[in-house]
Amino acid sequence: MLTRRVELASVFTRREAVRLGIAAIALIVVLTTILGVDFIPQRLQVDVGTVAAVDIVAPRADEYVSKVETDRLKEEARKGVDLIYDFTTAKASATAEAQLRAFAVRVSPIDQALAETTPEKEKARLLAGVDVSQDVRPTLLALTPERWAAVRAESSRVLEATERGELRDSAVSLVQAQLSGQMAGGLEPAERTLAAEIISPLIVPNSSFSAALTEQERAKKADEVPPFRVQVAQNETIVRKGEKVTEAQLEKIDQFGLRNARPDVARLGGWLFLSLLVVGLILGWIWRFRPAYWHRNNALLLIGVILVGTAIVLKATSGRAGLPFIVPTAAAGMLLAILLDAGVATLLMVVIALLGGALNLTSSNSLEIAAYVLVGGL
């Protein structure tokens, strides 16, 4: 075939153009229909929590921003924000000064009672009006002016130190319980208890939980979370058979429109383009190098029938692990070599090998299938 002298083809007339158009359109339509018969995928009846009846795979590679995963990361960022309190140094200073004034008012009866000029009867009346428990009242009544001065100074110091630092509203009771342990200044244990009881009602929070500030910080942290991008490979398993569908998996299914059963126009367009190339190659080669067959309708019909029949078998077995290797594609070349010649058979085997590899492109052995079909046919 390679040493045969190529004869000049006849002039491409209008009649030849009409013949080419009819043959090409018919073969392209049939071939595209066969290759793209599944361009409308079957609608999946799945939802969150349902069990997948079959393996759900991605029909193509894609990358998208996952709203589900992004929202999950944002929620984690929000939960990671601690509660925010409205503590400020100025607020603490103002609170400390106010409580020191209240302290002065609270201990004024004691100051007056323990003054040197206060009569005993007046002293007893003033001390009886002091709001303390019966456990510490004996200590209060036994105080001398010198010991009261020490107790008063230490109480004032602890109160001011407590209020000038951050004191959250949730920690007031704990701080009140630990006041006696903070007393120093050489006080006796009973005097420490008395001092703690005097200032305990004056311990107020200077830092309260702020819902507005907390929500503002949470919103800020959530806004800082970058969009979560999901990359899906072609033929990647989204949900395995028997597994429950999660929200993220359902989002991935909807990304490919598997629940909507929308026509995959891009896939159909790809098969149409491949059919155009294949049919154009076959008819152009026959017109140029086999003009005798070009003018014989039965020869063109034979080539078309063998091509279409082989394409149907390859489409039916595509995507399977071993079925494409037992399809008798070599029979197409054998028939054409016997009924026509080896040149046409070789051309058709190249086309069939191309179709076999394209139909199994999603599997890992697409190149092996194409080589197997071509070499077996040759």
mmCIF file of C-alpha atoms in Angstrom:
data_model
loop_
_atom_site.group_PDB
_atom_site.id
_atom_site.type_symbol
_atom_site.label_atom_id
_atom_site.label_comp_id
_atom_site.label_asym_id
_atom_site.label_seq_id
_atom_site.Cartn_x
_atom_site.Cartn_y
_atom_site.Cartn_z
ATOM 1 C CA MET A 1 0.000 0.000 0.000
ATOM 2 C CA LEU A 2 2.850 2.396 0.852
ATOM 3 C CA THR A 3 4.666 1.780 -2.472
ATOM 4 C CA ARG A 4 1.544 2.102 -4.599
ATOM 5 C CA ARG A 5 1.508 5.214 -6.718
ATOM 6 C CA VAL A 6 -1.187 7.632 -5.719
ATOM 7 C CA GLU A 7 -3.495 8.496 -8.552
ATOM 8 C CA LEU A 8 -4.834 12.019 -8.826
ATOM 9 C CA ALA A 9 -8.330 12.348 -7.469
ATOM 10 C CA SER A 10 -11.125 13.596 -9.588
ATOM 11 C CA VAL A 11 -12.286 17.173 -9.332
ATOM 12 C CA PHE A 12 -14.482 17.847 -6.282
ATOM 13 C CA THR A 13 -17.781 18.804 -7.932
ATOM 14 C CA ARG A 14 -21.061 20.003 -6.474
ATOM 15 C CA ARG A 15 -22.376 16.478 -6.726
ATOM 16 C CA GLU A 16 -19.412 15.256 -4.689
ATOM 17 C CA ALA A 17 -20.103 17.982 -2.105
ATOM 18 C CA VAL A 18 -23.744 16.896 -1.779
ATOM 19 C CA ARG A 19 -22.670 13.257 -1.497
ATOM 20 C CA LEU A 20 -20.081 14.157 1.121
ATOM 21 C CA GLY A 21 -22.546 16.287 3.079
ATOM 22 C CA ILE A 22 -25.231 13.597 3.215
ATOM 23 C CA ALA A 23 -22.793 10.850 4.186
ATOM 24 C CA ALA A 24 -20.989 13.019 6.713
ATOM 25 C CA ILE A 25 -24.130 14.340 8.401
ATOM 26 C CA ALA A 26 -25.695 10.897 8.662
ATOM 27 C CA LEU A 27 -22.562 9.296 10.083
ATOM 28 C CA ILE A 28 -21.789 12.193 12.443
ATOM 29 C CA VAL A 29 -25.314 12.217 13.860
ATOM 30 C CA VAL A 30 -25.370 8.454 14.414
ATOM 31 C CA LEU A 31 -21.848 8.362 15.884
ATOM 32 C CA THR A 32 -22.471 11.331 18.179
ATOM 33 C CA THR A 33 -25.717 9.771 19.379
ATOM 34 C CA ILE A 34 -23.945 6.533 20.242
ATOM 35 C CA LEU A 35 -20.980 8.140 21.986
ATOM 36 C CA GLY A 36 -23.022 10.754 23.850
ATOM 37 C CA VAL A 37 -26.073 8.665 24.683
ATOM 38 C CA ASP A 38 -25.456 9.244 28.404
ATOM 39 C CA PHE A 39 -25.060 13.019 28.206
ATOM 40 C CA ILE A 40 -28.227 13.322 30.325
ATOM 41 C CA PRO A 41 -27.235 11.597 33.587
ATOM 42 C CA GLN A 42 -29.757 9.742 35.687
ATOM 43 C CA ARG A 43 -31.185 11.890 38.474
ATOM 44 C CA LEU A 44 -29.996 10.821 41.916
ATOM 45 C CA GLN A 45 -32.608 10.432 44.640
ATOM 46 C CA VAL A 46 -30.355 11.315 47.581
ATOM 47 C CA ASP A 47 -30.405 13.744 50.470
ATOM 48 C CA VAL A 48 -28.540 14.325 53.706
ATOM 49 C CA GLY A 49 -28.735 11.166 55.792
ATOM 50 C CA THR A 50 -29.917 8.846 53.016
ATOM 51 C CA VAL A 51 -27.892 5.735 52.203
ATOM 52 C CA ALA A 52 -26.280 5.649 48.761
ATOM 53 C CA ALA A 53 -27.537 2.688 46.723
ATOM 54 C CA VAL A 54 -24.543 2.837 44.365
ATOM 55 C CA ASP A 55 -21.135 4.461 44.231
ATOM 56 C CA ILE A 56 -21.541 8.114 43.274
ATOM 57 C CA VAL A 57 -18.587 9.382 41.274
ATOM 58 C CA ALA A 58 -17.647 12.753 39.834
ATOM 59 C CA PRO A 59 -18.319 12.892 36.076
ATOM 60 C CA ARG A 60 -15.510 15.392 35.545
ATOM 61 C CA ALA A 61 -12.745 17.236 37.335
ATOM 62 C CA ASP A 62 -13.773 20.442 39.051
ATOM 63 C CA GLU A 63 -12.743 22.966 41.684
ATOM 64 C CA TYR A 64 -15.193 25.079 43.653
ATOM 65 C CA VAL A 65 -15.644 27.004 46.884
ATOM 66 C CA SER A 66 -17.443 24.845 49.434
ATOM 67 C CA LYS A 67 -20.004 26.835 51.395
ATOM 68 C CA VAL A 68 -20.526 23.942 53.808
ATOM 69 C CA GLU A 69 -16.845 23.606 54.686
ATOM 70 C CA THR A 70 -16.333 27.366 54.772
ATOM 71 C CA ASP A 71 -19.271 27.777 57.151
ATOM 72 C CA ARG A 72 -17.906 24.966 59.326
ATOM 73 C CA LEU A 73 -14.496 26.628 59.569
ATOM 74 C CA LYS A 74 -16.129 29.970 60.321
ATOM 75 C CA GLU A 75 -18.174 28.400 63.096
ATOM 76 C CA GLU A 76 -15.032 26.830 64.558
ATOM 77 C CA ALA A 77 -13.343 30.234 64.444
ATOM 78 C CA ARG A 78 -16.320 31.794 66.213
ATOM 79 C CA LYS A 79 -16.293 29.121 68.914
ATOM 80 C CA GLY A 80 -12.574 29.697 69.436
ATOM 81 C CA VAL A 81 -13.182 33.285 70.604
ATOM 82 C CA ASP A 82 -13.252 33.646 74.394
ATOM 83 C CA LEU A 83 -15.892 35.735 76.101
ATOM 84 C CA ILE A 84 -14.926 39.404 75.979
ATOM 85 C CA TYR A 85 -15.392 41.657 79.010
ATOM 86 C CA ASP A 86 -15.648 45.440 79.022
ATOM 87 C CA PHE A 87 -12.745 46.019 81.460
ATOM 88 C CA THR A 88 -10.744 49.232 81.119
ATOM 89 C CA THR A 89 -8.216 50.876 83.392
ATOM 90 C CA ALA A 90 -10.331 54.003 83.646
ATOM 91 C CA LYS A 91 -13.371 51.978 84.630
ATOM 92 C CA ALA A 92 -11.376 50.110 87.284
ATOM 93 C CA SER A 93 -10.024 53.352 88.755
ATOM 94 C CA ALA A 94 -13.488 54.889 88.904
ATOM 95 C CA THR A 95 -14.901 51.767 90.542
ATOM 96 C CA ALA A 96 -12.063 51.678 93.112
ATOM 97 C CA GLU A 97 -12.587 55.319 94.070
ATOM 98 C CA ALA A 98 -16.335 54.825 94.399
ATOM 99 C CA GLN A 99 -15.893 51.766 96.609
ATOM 100 C CA LEU A 100 -13.336 53.513 98.781
ATOM 101 C CA ARG A 101 -15.874 56.251 99.384
ATOM 102 C CA ALA A 102 -18.457 53.618 100.225
ATOM 103 C CA PHE A 103 -15.905 52.009 102.531
ATOM 104 C CA ALA A 104 -15.430 55.280 104.364
ATOM 105 C CA VAL A 105 -19.171 55.543 104.843
ATOM 106 C CA ARG A 106 -19.410 51.927 106.020
ATOM 107 C CA VAL A 107 -16.658 52.219 108.646
ATOM 108 C CA SER A 108 -17.559 55.736 109.820
ATOM 109 C CA PRO A 109 -19.619 54.385 112.774
ATOM 110 C CA ILE A 110 -16.606 52.334 113.857
ATOM 111 C CA ASP A 111 -14.275 55.309 113.474
ATOM 112 C CA GLN A 112 -16.620 57.423 115.588
ATOM 113 C CA ALA A 113 -17.123 54.689 118.170
ATOM 114 C CA LEU A 114 -13.394 54.113 118.698
ATOM 115 C CA ALA A 115 -12.547 57.779 118.903
ATOM 116 C CA GLU A 116 -11.070 58.816 122.278
ATOM 117 C CA THR A 117 -13.801 61.389 122.922
ATOM 118 C CA THR A 118 -16.689 58.966 122.406
ATOM 119 C CA PRO A 119 -18.435 57.939 125.644
ATOM 120 C CA GLU A 120 -18.773 54.219 126.364
ATOM 121 C CA LYS A 121 -22.525 54.284 126.046
ATOM 122 C CA GLU A 122 -22.345 55.969 122.645
ATOM 123 C CA LYS A 123 -19.556 53.594 121.629
ATOM 124 C CA ALA A 124 -21.707 50.574 122.424
ATOM 125 C CA ARG A 125 -24.632 52.035 120.484
ATOM 126 C CA LEU A 126 -22.505 52.778 117.431
ATOM 127 C CA LEU A 127 -20.829 49.363 117.358
ATOM 128 C CA ALA A 128 -24.179 47.627 117.780
ATOM 129 C CA GLY A 129 -25.366 49.267 114.575
ATOM 130 C CA VAL A 130 -22.418 47.956 112.501
ATOM 131 C CA ASP A 131 -23.574 45.313 110.006
ATOM 132 C CA VAL A 132 -21.345 42.321 110.808
ATOM 133 C CA SER A 133 -22.077 38.720 111.719
ATOM 134 C CA GLN A 134 -22.219 37.427 115.268
ATOM 135 C CA ASP A 135 -19.033 35.428 114.676
ATOM 136 C CA VAL A 136 -16.859 38.532 114.316
ATOM 137 C CA ARG A 137 -18.793 40.881 116.588
ATOM 138 C CA PRO A 138 -16.728 39.929 119.672
ATOM 139 C CA THR A 139 -13.575 40.818 117.736
ATOM 140 C CA LEU A 140 -15.097 44.161 116.766
ATOM 141 C CA LEU A 141 -16.069 44.979 120.346
ATOM 142 C CA ALA A 142 -12.616 44.082 121.623
ATOM 143 C CA LEU A 143 -10.760 46.341 119.188
ATOM 144 C CA THR A 144 -8.619 49.139 120.512
ATOM 145 C CA PRO A 145 -8.161 52.330 118.523
ATOM 146 C CA GLU A 146 -4.639 51.206 117.568
ATOM 147 C CA ARG A 147 -5.792 47.765 116.321
ATOM 148 C CA TRP A 148 -8.733 49.305 114.490
ATOM 149 C CA ALA A 149 -6.353 51.622 112.679
ATOM 150 C CA ALA A 150 -4.382 48.603 111.475
ATOM 151 C CA VAL A 151 -7.540 46.708 110.481
ATOM 152 C CA ARG A 152 -8.939 49.782 108.710
ATOM 153 C CA ALA A 153 -5.756 50.456 106.764
ATOM 154 C CA GLU A 154 -5.403 46.853 105.633
ATOM 155 C CA SER A 155 -9.078 46.631 104.657
ATOM 156 C CA SER A 156 -8.789 49.785 102.596
ATOM 157 C CA ARG A 157 -5.614 48.535 100.915
ATOM 158 C CA VAL A 158 -7.092 45.159 99.948
ATOM 159 C CA LEU A 159 -10.309 46.780 98.724
ATOM 160 C CA GLU A 160 -8.437 49.263 96.527
ATOM 161 C CA ALA A 161 -6.070 46.596 95.146
ATOM 162 C CA THR A 162 -8.977 44.302 94.335
ATOM 163 C CA GLU A 163 -11.011 46.982 92.562
ATOM 164 C CA ARG A 164 -8.112 48.427 90.566
ATOM 165 C CA GLY A 165 -7.384 45.039 89.020
ATOM 166 C CA GLU A 166 -9.797 43.318 86.672
ATOM 167 C CA LEU A 167 -12.637 41.726 88.603
ATOM 168 C CA ARG A 168 -15.145 39.911 86.421
ATOM 169 C CA ASP A 169 -18.716 39.518 87.534
ATOM 170 C CA SER A 170 -18.334 35.749 87.460
ATOM 171 C CA ALA A 171 -15.425 35.851 89.932
ATOM 172 C CA VAL A 172 -16.881 38.110 92.666
ATOM 173 C CA SER A 173 -17.969 35.298 94.981
ATOM 174 C CA LEU A 174 -14.584 33.578 94.702
ATOM 175 C CA VAL A 175 -12.695 36.795 95.480
ATOM 176 C CA GLN A 176 -14.956 37.491 98.461
ATOM 177 C CA ALA A 177 -14.207 34.038 99.861
ATOM 178 C CA GLN A 178 -10.464 34.659 99.591
ATOM 179 C CA LEU A 179 -10.357 38.151 101.112
ATOM 180 C CA SER A 180 -9.072 37.082 104.541
ATOM 181 C CA GLY A 181 -6.094 35.396 102.932
ATOM 182 C CA GLN A 182 -5.054 38.661 101.275
ATOM 183 C CA MET A 183 -4.870 40.571 104.541
ATOM 184 C CA ALA A 184 -1.390 41.382 105.811
ATOM 185 C CA GLY A 185 -0.118 44.148 108.091
ATOM 186 C CA GLY A 186 0.371 41.876 111.117
ATOM 187 C CA LEU A 187 -3.313 41.253 111.722
ATOM 188 C CA GLU A 188 -4.507 38.431 113.915
ATOM 189 C CA PRO A 189 -6.647 35.695 112.292
ATOM 190 C CA ALA A 190 -9.783 37.068 113.935
ATOM 191 C CA GLU A 191 -8.916 40.564 112.766
ATOM 192 C CA ARG A 192 -8.364 39.270 109.219
ATOM 193 C CA THR A 193 -11.827 37.718 109.269
ATOM 194 C CA LEU A 194 -13.338 40.963 110.547
ATOM 195 C CA ALA A 195 -11.575 43.026 107.876
ATOM 196 C CA ALA A 196 -12.725 40.638 105.140
ATOM 197 C CA GLU A 197 -16.332 40.791 106.347
ATOM 198 C CA ILE A 198 -16.280 44.586 106.423
ATOM 199 C CA ILE A 199 -15.180 44.984 102.797
ATOM 200 C CA SER A 200 -16.926 41.890 101.405
ATOM 201 C CA PRO A 201 -20.183 43.753 100.541
ATOM 202 C CA LEU A 202 -18.098 46.430 98.823
ATOM 203 C CA ILE A 203 -16.499 43.999 96.353
ATOM 204 C CA VAL A 204 -18.243 44.717 93.052
ATOM 205 C CA PRO A 205 -17.242 43.702 89.532
ATOM 206 C CA ASN A 206 -15.495 46.199 87.275
ATOM 207 C CA SER A 207 -15.527 43.894 84.256
ATOM 208 C CA SER A 208 -18.767 42.507 82.841
ATOM 209 C CA PHE A 209 -19.418 40.202 79.931
ATOM 210 C CA SER A 210 -20.059 42.203 76.759
ATOM 211 C CA ALA A 211 -22.251 40.390 74.268
ATOM 212 C CA ALA A 212 -21.704 43.125 71.676
ATOM 213 C CA LEU A 213 -17.899 43.011 71.884
ATOM 214 C CA THR A 214 -17.873 39.235 71.889
ATOM 215 C CA GLU A 215 -20.092 39.050 68.827
ATOM 216 C CA GLN A 216 -17.991 41.691 67.108
ATOM 217 C CA GLU A 217 -14.811 39.703 67.713
ATOM 218 C CA ARG A 218 -16.470 36.484 66.607
ATOM 219 C CA ALA A 219 -17.654 38.118 63.391
ATOM 220 C CA LYS A 220 -14.143 39.435 62.800
ATOM 221 C CA LYS A 221 -12.579 35.993 63.246
ATOM 222 C CA ALA A 222 -15.205 34.422 60.983
ATOM 223 C CA ASP A 223 -14.542 37.005 58.261
ATOM 224 C CA GLU A 224 -10.817 36.217 58.411
ATOM 225 C CA VAL A 225 -11.451 32.599 57.427
ATOM 226 C CA PRO A 226 -10.529 32.166 53.729
ATOM 227 C CA PRO A 227 -12.958 30.356 51.421
ATOM 228 C CA PHE A 228 -12.429 26.604 51.499
ATOM 229 C CA ARG A 229 -11.731 25.322 47.985
ATOM 230 C CA VAL A 230 -12.506 21.734 47.076
ATOM 231 C CA GLN A 231 -10.704 19.958 44.245
ATOM 232 C CA VAL A 232 -12.428 16.939 42.736
ATOM 233 C CA ALA A 233 -10.724 14.619 40.282
ATOM 234 C CA GLN A 234 -12.583 13.039 37.414
ATOM 235 C CA ASN A 235 -14.151 9.704 38.357
ATOM 236 C CA GLU A 236 -13.402 10.376 42.050
ATOM 237 C CA THR A 237 -15.785 8.596 44.403
ATOM 238 C CA ILE A 238 -18.001 11.130 46.166
ATOM 239 C CA VAL A 239 -20.085 8.657 48.203
ATOM 240 C CA ARG A 240 -19.491 4.933 48.434
ATOM 241 C CA LYS A 241 -22.301 2.443 48.256
ATOM 242 C CA GLY A 242 -23.877 1.877 51.667
ATOM 243 C CA GLU A 243 -22.624 5.134 53.195
ATOM 244 C CA LYS A 244 -24.887 7.870 54.531
ATOM 245 C CA VAL A 245 -24.710 11.098 52.555
ATOM 246 C CA THR A 246 -23.268 14.025 54.512
ATOM 247 C CA GLU A 247 -23.985 17.683 53.928
ATOM 248 C CA ALA A 248 -20.551 18.238 52.363
ATOM 249 C CA GLN A 249 -21.017 15.257 50.044
ATOM 250 C CA LEU A 250 -24.466 16.476 49.014
ATOM 251 C CA GLU A 251 -22.974 19.857 48.176
ATOM 252 C CA LYS A 252 -20.412 18.104 45.983
ATOM 253 C CA ILE A 253 -23.176 16.117 44.284
ATOM 254 C CA ASP A 254 -25.118 19.308 43.609
ATOM 255 C CA GLN A 255 -21.967 20.968 42.268
ATOM 256 C CA PHE A 256 -22.011 18.453 39.428
ATOM 257 C CA GLY A 257 -25.785 18.702 39.061
ATOM 258 C CA LEU A 258 -26.279 14.978 39.616
ATOM 259 C CA ARG A 259 -29.583 15.531 41.401
ATOM 260 C CA ASN A 260 -30.876 17.811 38.668
ATOM 261 C CA ALA A 261 -30.072 15.494 35.758
ATOM 262 C CA ARG A 262 -29.036 18.455 33.616
ATOM 263 C CA PRO A 263 -27.677 17.621 30.160
ATOM 264 C CA ASP A 264 -23.895 17.649 30.038
ATOM 265 C CA VAL A 265 -23.645 19.882 26.965
ATOM 266 C CA ALA A 266 -19.860 20.119 27.175
ATOM 267 C CA ARG A 267 -19.533 16.340 27.120
ATOM 268 C CA LEU A 268 -21.899 16.044 24.165
ATOM 269 C CA GLY A 269 -19.996 18.797 22.374
ATOM 270 C CA GLY A 270 -16.763 16.869 22.885
ATOM 271 C CA TRP A 271 -18.238 13.743 21.320
ATOM 272 C CA LEU A 272 -19.599 15.828 18.443
ATOM 273 C CA PHE A 273 -16.157 17.303 17.819
ATOM 274 C CA LEU A 274 -14.569 13.844 17.909
ATOM 275 C CA SER A 275 -17.199 12.536 15.489
ATOM 276 C CA LEU A 276 -16.485 15.415 13.116
ATOM 277 C CA LEU A 277 -12.781 14.604 13.142
ATOM 278 C CA VAL A 278 -13.313 10.871 12.693
ATOM 279 C CA VAL A 279 -15.891 11.137 9.921
ATOM 280 C CA GLY A 280 -13.950 13.887 8.170
ATOM 281 C CA LEU A 281 -10.786 11.769 8.296
ATOM 282 C CA ILE A 282 -12.493 8.655 6.925
ATOM 283 C CA LEU A 283 -14.482 10.321 4.142
ATOM 284 C CA GLY A 284 -11.621 12.609 3.153
ATOM 285 C CA TRP A 285 -9.196 9.707 2.956
ATOM 286 C CA ILE A 286 -11.612 7.573 0.911
ATOM 287 C CA TRP A 287 -12.347 10.421 -1.525
ATOM 288 C CA ARG A 288 -8.643 11.176 -1.948
ATOM 289 C CA PHE A 289 -7.110 7.707 -2.014
ATOM 290 C CA ARG A 290 -10.012 5.328 -2.809
ATOM 291 C CA PRO A 291 -12.207 7.099 -5.405
ATOM 292 C CA ALA A 292 -13.548 3.747 -6.547
ATOM 293 C CA TYR A 293 -15.094 3.144 -3.134
ATOM 294 C CA TRP A 294 -16.237 6.746 -2.930
ATOM 295 C CA HIS A 295 -18.666 6.227 -5.782
ATOM 296 C CA ARG A 296 -19.988 2.915 -4.436
ATOM 297 C CA ASN A 297 -22.808 3.323 -1.961
ATOM 298 C CA ASN A 298 -22.520 -0.247 -0.733
ATOM 299 C CA ALA A 299 -18.829 0.257 0.134
ATOM 300 C CA LEU A 300 -19.532 3.438 2.090
ATOM 301 C CA LEU A 301 -22.468 1.752 3.818
ATOM 302 C CA LEU A 302 -20.275 -1.214 4.757
ATOM 303 C CA ILE A 303 -17.642 1.076 6.297
ATOM 304 C CA GLY A 304 -20.291 3.060 8.134
ATOM 305 C CA VAL A 305 -22.084 -0.028 9.479
ATOM 306 C CA ILE A 306 -18.850 -1.586 10.748
ATOM 307 C CA LEU A 307 -17.772 1.699 12.382
ATOM 308 C CA VAL A 308 -21.154 2.251 14.019
ATOM 309 C CA GLY A 309 -21.484 -1.351 15.179
ATOM 310 C CA THR A 310 -18.013 -1.351 16.724
ATOM 311 C CA ALA A 311 -18.718 1.997 18.402
ATOM 312 C CA ILE A 312 -21.911 0.559 19.946
ATOM 313 C CA VAL A 313 -20.031 -2.406 21.400
ATOM 314 C CA LEU A 314 -17.213 -0.199 22.716
ATOM 315 C CA LYS A 315 -19.720 2.188 24.303
ATOM 316 C CA ALA A 316 -21.570 -0.672 25.988
ATOM 317 C CA THR A 317 -18.371 -2.033 27.547
ATOM 318 C CA SER A 318 -16.643 1.275 28.349
ATOM 319 C CA GLY A 319 -15.597 1.909 31.916
ATOM 320 C CA ARG A 320 -15.489 -1.759 32.855
ATOM 321 C CA ALA A 321 -12.330 -3.352 34.144
ATOM 322 C CA GLY A 322 -11.834 -6.135 31.595
ATOM 323 C CA LEU A 323 -14.773 -6.148 29.178
ATOM 324 C CA PRO A 324 -13.171 -3.790 26.583
ATOM 325 C CA PHE A 325 -10.346 -6.312 26.128
ATOM 326 C CA ILE A 326 -12.664 -9.116 25.036
ATOM 327 C CA VAL A 327 -14.555 -7.064 22.449
ATOM 328 C CA PRO A 328 -13.697 -8.569 19.011
ATOM 329 C CA THR A 329 -12.629 -5.242 17.493
ATOM 330 C CA ALA A 330 -10.119 -7.024 15.245
ATOM 331 C CA ALA A 331 -13.064 -8.503 13.342
ATOM 332 C CA ALA A 332 -13.783 -5.029 11.912
ATOM 333 C CA GLY A 333 -10.340 -4.878 10.328
ATOM 334 C CA MET A 334 -10.551 -8.455 9.125
ATOM 335 C CA LEU A 335 -13.902 -7.885 7.400
ATOM 336 C CA LEU A 336 -12.755 -4.707 5.660
ATOM 337 C CA ALA A 337 -9.473 -6.289 4.574
ATOM 338 C CA ILE A 338 -11.349 -9.213 3.050
ATOM 339 C CA LEU A 339 -14.256 -7.276 1.531
ATOM 340 C CA LEU A 340 -12.382 -4.101 0.487
ATOM 341 C CA ASP A 341 -8.624 -3.791 1.064
ATOM 342 C CA ALA A 342 -6.002 -3.484 3.807
ATOM 343 C CA GLY A 343 -5.681 0.280 3.425
ATOM 344 C CA VAL A 344 -9.282 0.947 4.399
ATOM 345 C CA ALA A 345 -9.021 -1.661 7.176
ATOM 346 C CA THR A 346 -5.904 0.009 8.596
ATOM 347 C CA LEU A 347 -7.558 3.435 8.572
ATOM 348 C CA LEU A 348 -10.658 2.128 10.310
ATOM 349 C CA MET A 349 -8.609 0.323 12.975
ATOM 350 C CA VAL A 350 -6.832 3.589 13.775
ATOM 351 C CA VAL A 351 -10.223 5.308 14.167
ATOM 352 C CA ILE A 352 -11.655 2.472 16.268
ATOM 353 C CA ALA A 353 -8.586 2.505 18.519
ATOM 354 C CA LEU A 354 -9.051 6.248 18.969
ATOM 355 C CA LEU A 355 -12.698 5.749 19.924
ATOM 356 C CA GLY A 356 -11.830 2.925 22.322
ATOM 357 C CA GLY A 357 -9.294 5.056 24.159
ATOM 358 C CA ALA A 358 -11.641 8.044 24.303
ATOM 359 C CA LEU A 359 -14.560 5.998 25.633
ATOM 360 C CA ASN A 360 -12.360 4.613 28.435
ATOM 361 C CA LEU A 361 -10.604 7.877 29.164
ATOM 362 C CA THR A 362 -11.813 7.910 32.763
ATOM 363 C CA SER A 363 -10.265 4.524 33.507
ATOM 364 C CA SER A 364 -6.594 3.921 34.203
ATOM 365 C CA ASN A 365 -6.111 1.601 31.193
ATOM 366 C CA SER A 366 -7.326 3.887 28.382
ATOM 367 C CA LEU A 367 -3.951 3.866 26.612
ATOM 368 C CA GLU A 368 -3.702 0.091 26.956
ATOM 369 C CA ILE A 369 -7.150 -0.349 25.394
ATOM 370 C CA ALA A 370 -6.285 1.930 22.450
ATOM 371 C CA ALA A 371 -3.014 0.104 21.839
ATOM 372 C CA TYR A 372 -4.713 -3.309 22.223
ATOM 373 C CA VAL A 373 -7.417 -2.436 19.682
ATOM 374 C CA LEU A 374 -4.952 -0.996 17.159
ATOM 375 C CA VAL A 375 -2.324 -3.720 17.389
ATOM 376 C CA GLY A 376 -4.915 -6.492 17.483
ATOM 377 C CA GLY A 377 -6.631 -5.143 14.394
ATOM 378 C CA LEU A 378 -3.383 -4.695 12.499
#
